[in-house]
Amino acid sequence: MDCLLCETSSASSKSFGLPPRPGRCPECGSKPRHRELAWFFQRYLQPNLNEGSKVLEVGPSRSQVGYFQQPRFLGQAKYTAVDIRRLAHHDKLEAPHRFLPMDITRMTFSDQTFDAILCNHVLPYIRSDYQAMSEMHRCLKTTGIAVLNVHRPLSKTRSA
């Protein structure tokens, strides 16, 4: 397994989740969804970022917060992470990047602040996903890109 986040290679991956399934990086702990987001970010978002660009990530995971602030992902763009509460991994952010404790249904950013917004597997845990998406839309520049990932069990996406 080659990990796009920590750039290590391993003969195997660790299991995660219930039921247990393979795919967790033994070095940084990233899951396939984290590496997929990193791949998408590098391929489609990074080429459009410059020194004045701003990236918002909602509810970043432990593995993502340490890596998305690196120049190989962001270049000179500024990264802001928000979550309802501060967790230990949020303290890994170094200036000019920052963490702000914030409810995404009532964000305090000005309209059209961010060039990119990442929201990976957060919306199912929000009381009003409509309000959260409205706030992200308000804070996203008209030329910006939002990536909203939501886990949906395959069994619930197929009819019998």
Coordinates of N, CA, C and O in Angstrom, one line a residue, residues 56-135:
L56 N -10.8 25.9 3.4 CA -11.5 25.6 4.6 C -11.8 24.1 4.6 O -12.3 23.5 3.7
E57 N -11.4 23.5 5.8 CA -11.8 22.1 5.9 C -12.7 22.0 7.2 O -12.3 22.4 8.3
V58 N -13.8 21.3 7.0 CA -14.8 21.1 8.1 C -14.5 19.8 8.7 O -14.5 18.7 8.0
G59 N -14.3 19.7 10.1 CA -14.1 18.5 10.8 C -13.0 17.6 10.3 O -13.2 16.4 10.0
P60 N -11.8 18.2 10.2 CA -10.7 17.4 9.7 C -10.3 16.2 10.6 O -10.4 16.3 11.8
S61 N -9.9 15.1 10.0 CA -9.5 14.0 10.8 C -8.1 14.1 11.3 O -7.3 15.0 10.8
R62 N -7.6 13.3 12.1 CA -6.3 13.3 12.7 C -5.3 13.2 11.6 O -4.3 14.0 11.6
S63 N -5.5 12.3 10.6 CA -4.5 12.2 9.6 C -4.5 13.3 8.6 O -3.4 13.7 8.1
Q64 N -5.6 13.9 8.3 CA -5.7 15.0 7.4 C -5.1 16.3 7.9 O -4.4 17.0 7.1
V65 N -5.3 16.7 9.1 CA -4.9 18.0 9.6 C -3.4 18.1 9.6 O -2.9 19.2 9.3
G66 N -2.7 17.1 9.8 CA -1.2 17.1 9.8 C -0.6 17.2 8.4 O 0.5 17.8 8.2
Y67 N -1.4 16.8 7.4 CA -0.8 16.7 6.0 C -1.3 17.8 5.1 O -0.6 18.2 4.2
F68 N -2.6 18.2 5.2 CA -3.1 19.1 4.3 C -2.5 20.5 4.4 O -2.6 21.3 3.5
Q69 N -1.8 20.8 5.5 CA -1.2 22.1 5.6 C 0.2 22.1 5.0 O 0.8 23.2 4.9
Q70 N 0.7 21.0 4.5 CA 2.0 21.0 3.9 C 2.0 21.6 2.5 O 1.0 21.6 1.8
P71 N 3.1 22.3 2.2 CA 3.2 22.9 0.9 C 2.9 22.0 -0.3 O 2.4 22.5 -1.3
R72 N 3.2 20.7 -0.2 CA 2.9 19.9 -1.4 C 1.5 19.7 -1.7 O 1.0 19.4 -2.8
F73 N 0.6 20.0 -0.7 CA -0.8 20.0 -0.9 C -1.4 21.5 -1.1 O -2.1 21.7 -2.0
L74 N -0.9 22.4 -0.3 CA -1.5 23.7 -0.4 C -0.7 24.8 -1.1 O -1.2 25.8 -1.5
G75 N 0.6 24.5 -1.4 CA 1.4 25.6 -2.0 C 1.5 26.7 -1.0 O 1.8 26.5 0.2
Q76 N 1.1 27.9 -1.4 CA 1.1 29.1 -0.6 C -0.3 29.5 0.0 O -0.4 30.5 0.6
A77 N -1.3 28.6 -0.3 CA -2.6 28.9 0.2 C -2.7 28.8 1.7 O -1.9 28.1 2.3
K78 N -3.7 29.4 2.3 CA -3.9 29.4 3.7 C -5.0 28.4 4.1 O -6.0 28.4 3.4
Y79 N -4.8 27.6 5.1 CA -5.7 26.5 5.4 C -6.3 26.8 6.8 O -5.6 27.2 7.7
T80 N -7.6 26.7 6.8 CA -8.4 26.9 8.1 C -9.2 25.6 8.3 O -9.9 25.2 7.4
A81 N -9.1 25.1 9.5 CA -9.9 23.9 9.9 C -10.9 24.4 11.0 O -10.5 25.2 11.9
V82 N -12.1 23.9 10.8 CA -13.1 24.2 11.8 C -13.8 22.9 12.3 O -13.9 21.9 11.5
D83 N -14.1 22.9 13.6 CA -14.8 21.7 14.1 C -15.6 22.3 15.3 O -15.3 23.3 15.9
I84 N -16.6 21.5 15.8 CA -17.5 22.0 16.9 C -16.7 22.1 18.2 O -17.0 22.9 19.0
R85 N -15.6 21.3 18.3 CA -14.8 21.4 19.5 C -13.3 21.1 19.1 O -13.1 20.5 18.1
R86 N -12.4 21.6 19.9 CA -11.0 21.5 19.7 C -10.6 20.1 20.2 O -10.9 19.6 21.3
L87 N -9.9 19.4 19.3 CA -9.3 18.1 19.6 C -7.8 18.2 19.6 O -7.2 19.1 19.0
A88 N -7.1 17.2 20.2 CA -5.6 17.3 20.3 C -5.0 17.5 18.9 O -4.0 18.2 18.8
H89 N -5.5 16.8 17.9 CA -4.8 16.9 16.6 C -5.0 18.2 15.9 O -4.2 18.6 15.0
H90 N -5.9 19.1 16.4 CA -6.0 20.4 15.8 C -4.9 21.3 16.2 O -4.6 22.3 15.5
D91 N -4.2 20.9 17.3 CA -3.0 21.7 17.7 C -1.8 21.5 16.8 O -0.8 22.2 17.0
K92 N -1.9 20.6 15.9 CA -0.7 20.4 14.9 C -0.6 21.5 13.9 O 0.4 21.6 13.2
L93 N -1.7 22.3 13.8 CA -1.6 23.4 12.8 C -0.6 24.5 13.2 O -0.6 24.9 14.3
E94 N 0.1 24.9 12.2 CA 1.1 25.9 12.4 C 0.8 27.1 11.6 O 0.3 27.0 10.4
A95 N 1.1 28.3 12.1 CA 0.8 29.6 11.3 C 1.5 29.5 10.0 O 2.6 29.0 9.9
P96 N 0.8 30.0 8.9 CA -0.4 30.8 8.9 C -1.7 30.0 8.9 O -2.8 30.6 8.9
H97 N -1.6 28.7 9.0 CA -2.8 27.9 9.1 C -3.4 28.0 10.5 O -2.7 28.3 11.4
R98 N -4.7 27.7 10.6 CA -5.3 27.8 11.9 C -6.5 26.9 12.1 O -7.1 26.4 11.1
F99 N -6.8 26.7 13.4 CA -8.0 26.0 13.8 C -8.9 26.9 14.5 O -8.5 27.7 15.3
L100 N -10.2 26.8 14.2 CA -11.2 27.6 14.9 C -12.3 26.7 15.3 O -12.9 26.0 14.5
P101 N -12.7 26.8 16.6 CA -13.8 26.0 17.1 C -15.1 26.7 16.6 O -15.3 27.9 16.8
M102 N -15.9 26.0 15.8 CA -17.0 26.7 15.2 C -18.1 25.7 14.8 O -17.8 24.6 14.3
D103 N -19.3 26.1 14.9 CA -20.5 25.3 14.5 C -20.7 25.6 13.0 O -20.9 26.8 12.7
I104 N -20.7 24.6 12.1 CA -20.7 25.0 10.7 C -22.1 25.4 10.2 O -22.3 25.8 9.1
T105 N -23.1 25.3 11.1 CA -24.4 25.8 10.8 C -24.5 27.3 11.1 O -25.5 27.9 10.7
R106 N -23.5 27.9 11.7 CA -23.5 29.3 12.1 C -22.0 29.8 12.0 O -21.5 30.3 13.0
M107 N -21.4 29.7 10.8 CA -20.0 30.2 10.7 C -19.9 31.7 10.7 O -20.8 32.4 10.2
T108 N -18.8 32.2 11.2 CA -18.6 33.6 11.4 C -17.8 34.2 10.2 O -17.4 35.4 10.3
F109 N -17.5 33.5 9.2 CA -16.7 34.0 8.1 C -17.6 35.0 7.2 O -18.8 34.8 7.1
S110 N -16.9 35.9 6.5 CA -17.6 36.7 5.6 C -18.1 35.9 4.4 O -17.5 34.9 4.1
D111 N -19.0 36.5 3.6 CA -19.5 35.9 2.4 C -18.3 35.7 1.4 O -17.4 36.6 1.4
Q112 N -18.3 34.7 0.7 CA -17.3 34.4 -0.4 C -15.9 34.6 0.1 O -15.0 35.3 -0.5
T113 N -15.5 33.9 1.2 CA -14.2 33.9 1.7 C -13.2 32.9 1.2 O -12.1 33.1 0.9
F114 N -13.7 31.7 0.9 CA -12.9 30.5 0.6 C -12.9 30.1 -0.9 O -13.9 30.1 -1.6
D115 N -11.7 29.7 -1.4 CA -11.6 29.2 -2.7 C -11.9 27.7 -2.8 O -12.3 27.2 -3.9
A116 N -11.8 27.0 -1.7 CA -12.1 25.6 -1.7 C -12.6 25.3 -0.3 O -12.1 25.8 0.7
I117 N -13.6 24.4 -0.2 CA -14.1 23.9 1.1 C -14.2 22.4 1.0 O -14.7 21.8 0.0
L118 N -13.6 21.8 2.0 CA -13.6 20.3 2.1 C -14.4 19.9 3.3 O -14.2 20.4 4.4
C119 N -15.3 19.0 3.1 CA -16.2 18.5 4.2 C -16.3 17.0 4.0 O -17.1 16.5 3.2
N120 N -15.5 16.2 4.7 CA -15.4 14.8 4.5 C -16.0 14.0 5.6 O -15.5 13.9 6.7
H121 N -17.2 13.4 5.3 CA -17.9 12.5 6.2 C -18.3 13.2 7.5 O -18.2 12.7 8.6
V122 N -18.8 14.5 7.4 CA -19.3 15.3 8.5 C -20.8 15.4 8.5 O -21.4 15.4 9.6
L123 N -21.4 15.7 7.4 CA -22.8 16.0 7.3 C -23.8 15.1 8.0 O -24.7 15.6 8.5
P124 N -23.5 13.8 8.0 CA -24.5 12.9 8.7 C -24.6 13.2 10.2 O -25.5 12.8 10.9
Y125 N -23.6 13.9 10.8 CA -23.5 14.1 12.2 C -24.0 15.5 12.6 O -24.0 15.9 13.7
I126 N -24.5 16.3 11.6 CA -25.0 17.6 11.8 C -26.5 17.6 11.9 O -27.2 17.0 11.1
R127 N -27.1 18.4 12.8 CA -28.5 18.4 13.0 C -29.2 18.9 11.7 O -30.2 18.4 11.3
S128 N -28.7 20.0 11.2 CA -29.3 20.5 10.0 C -28.3 20.6 8.9 O -27.6 21.5 8.7
D129 N -28.3 19.5 8.1 CA -27.3 19.5 7.0 C -27.6 20.5 5.9 O -26.8 21.1 5.3
Y130 N -28.9 20.9 5.8 CA -29.3 22.0 4.9 C -28.7 23.3 5.3 O -28.1 24.0 4.5
Q131 N -28.7 23.6 6.6 CA -28.1 24.8 7.2 C -26.6 24.8 7.0 O -26.0 25.8 6.6
A132 N -26.0 23.7 7.2 CA -24.5 23.6 7.1 C -24.1 23.8 5.6 O -23.2 24.5 5.3
M133 N -24.9 23.2 4.7 CA -24.5 23.4 3.3 C -24.8 24.8 2.8 O -24.1 25.4 2.0
S134 N -25.9 25.4 3.4 CA -26.1 26.8 3.1 C -25.0 27.7 3.5 O -24.6 28.7 2.8
E135 N -24.5 27.5 4.7 CA -23.4 28.2 5.2 C -22.1 28.0 4.4 O -21.4 29.0 4.1

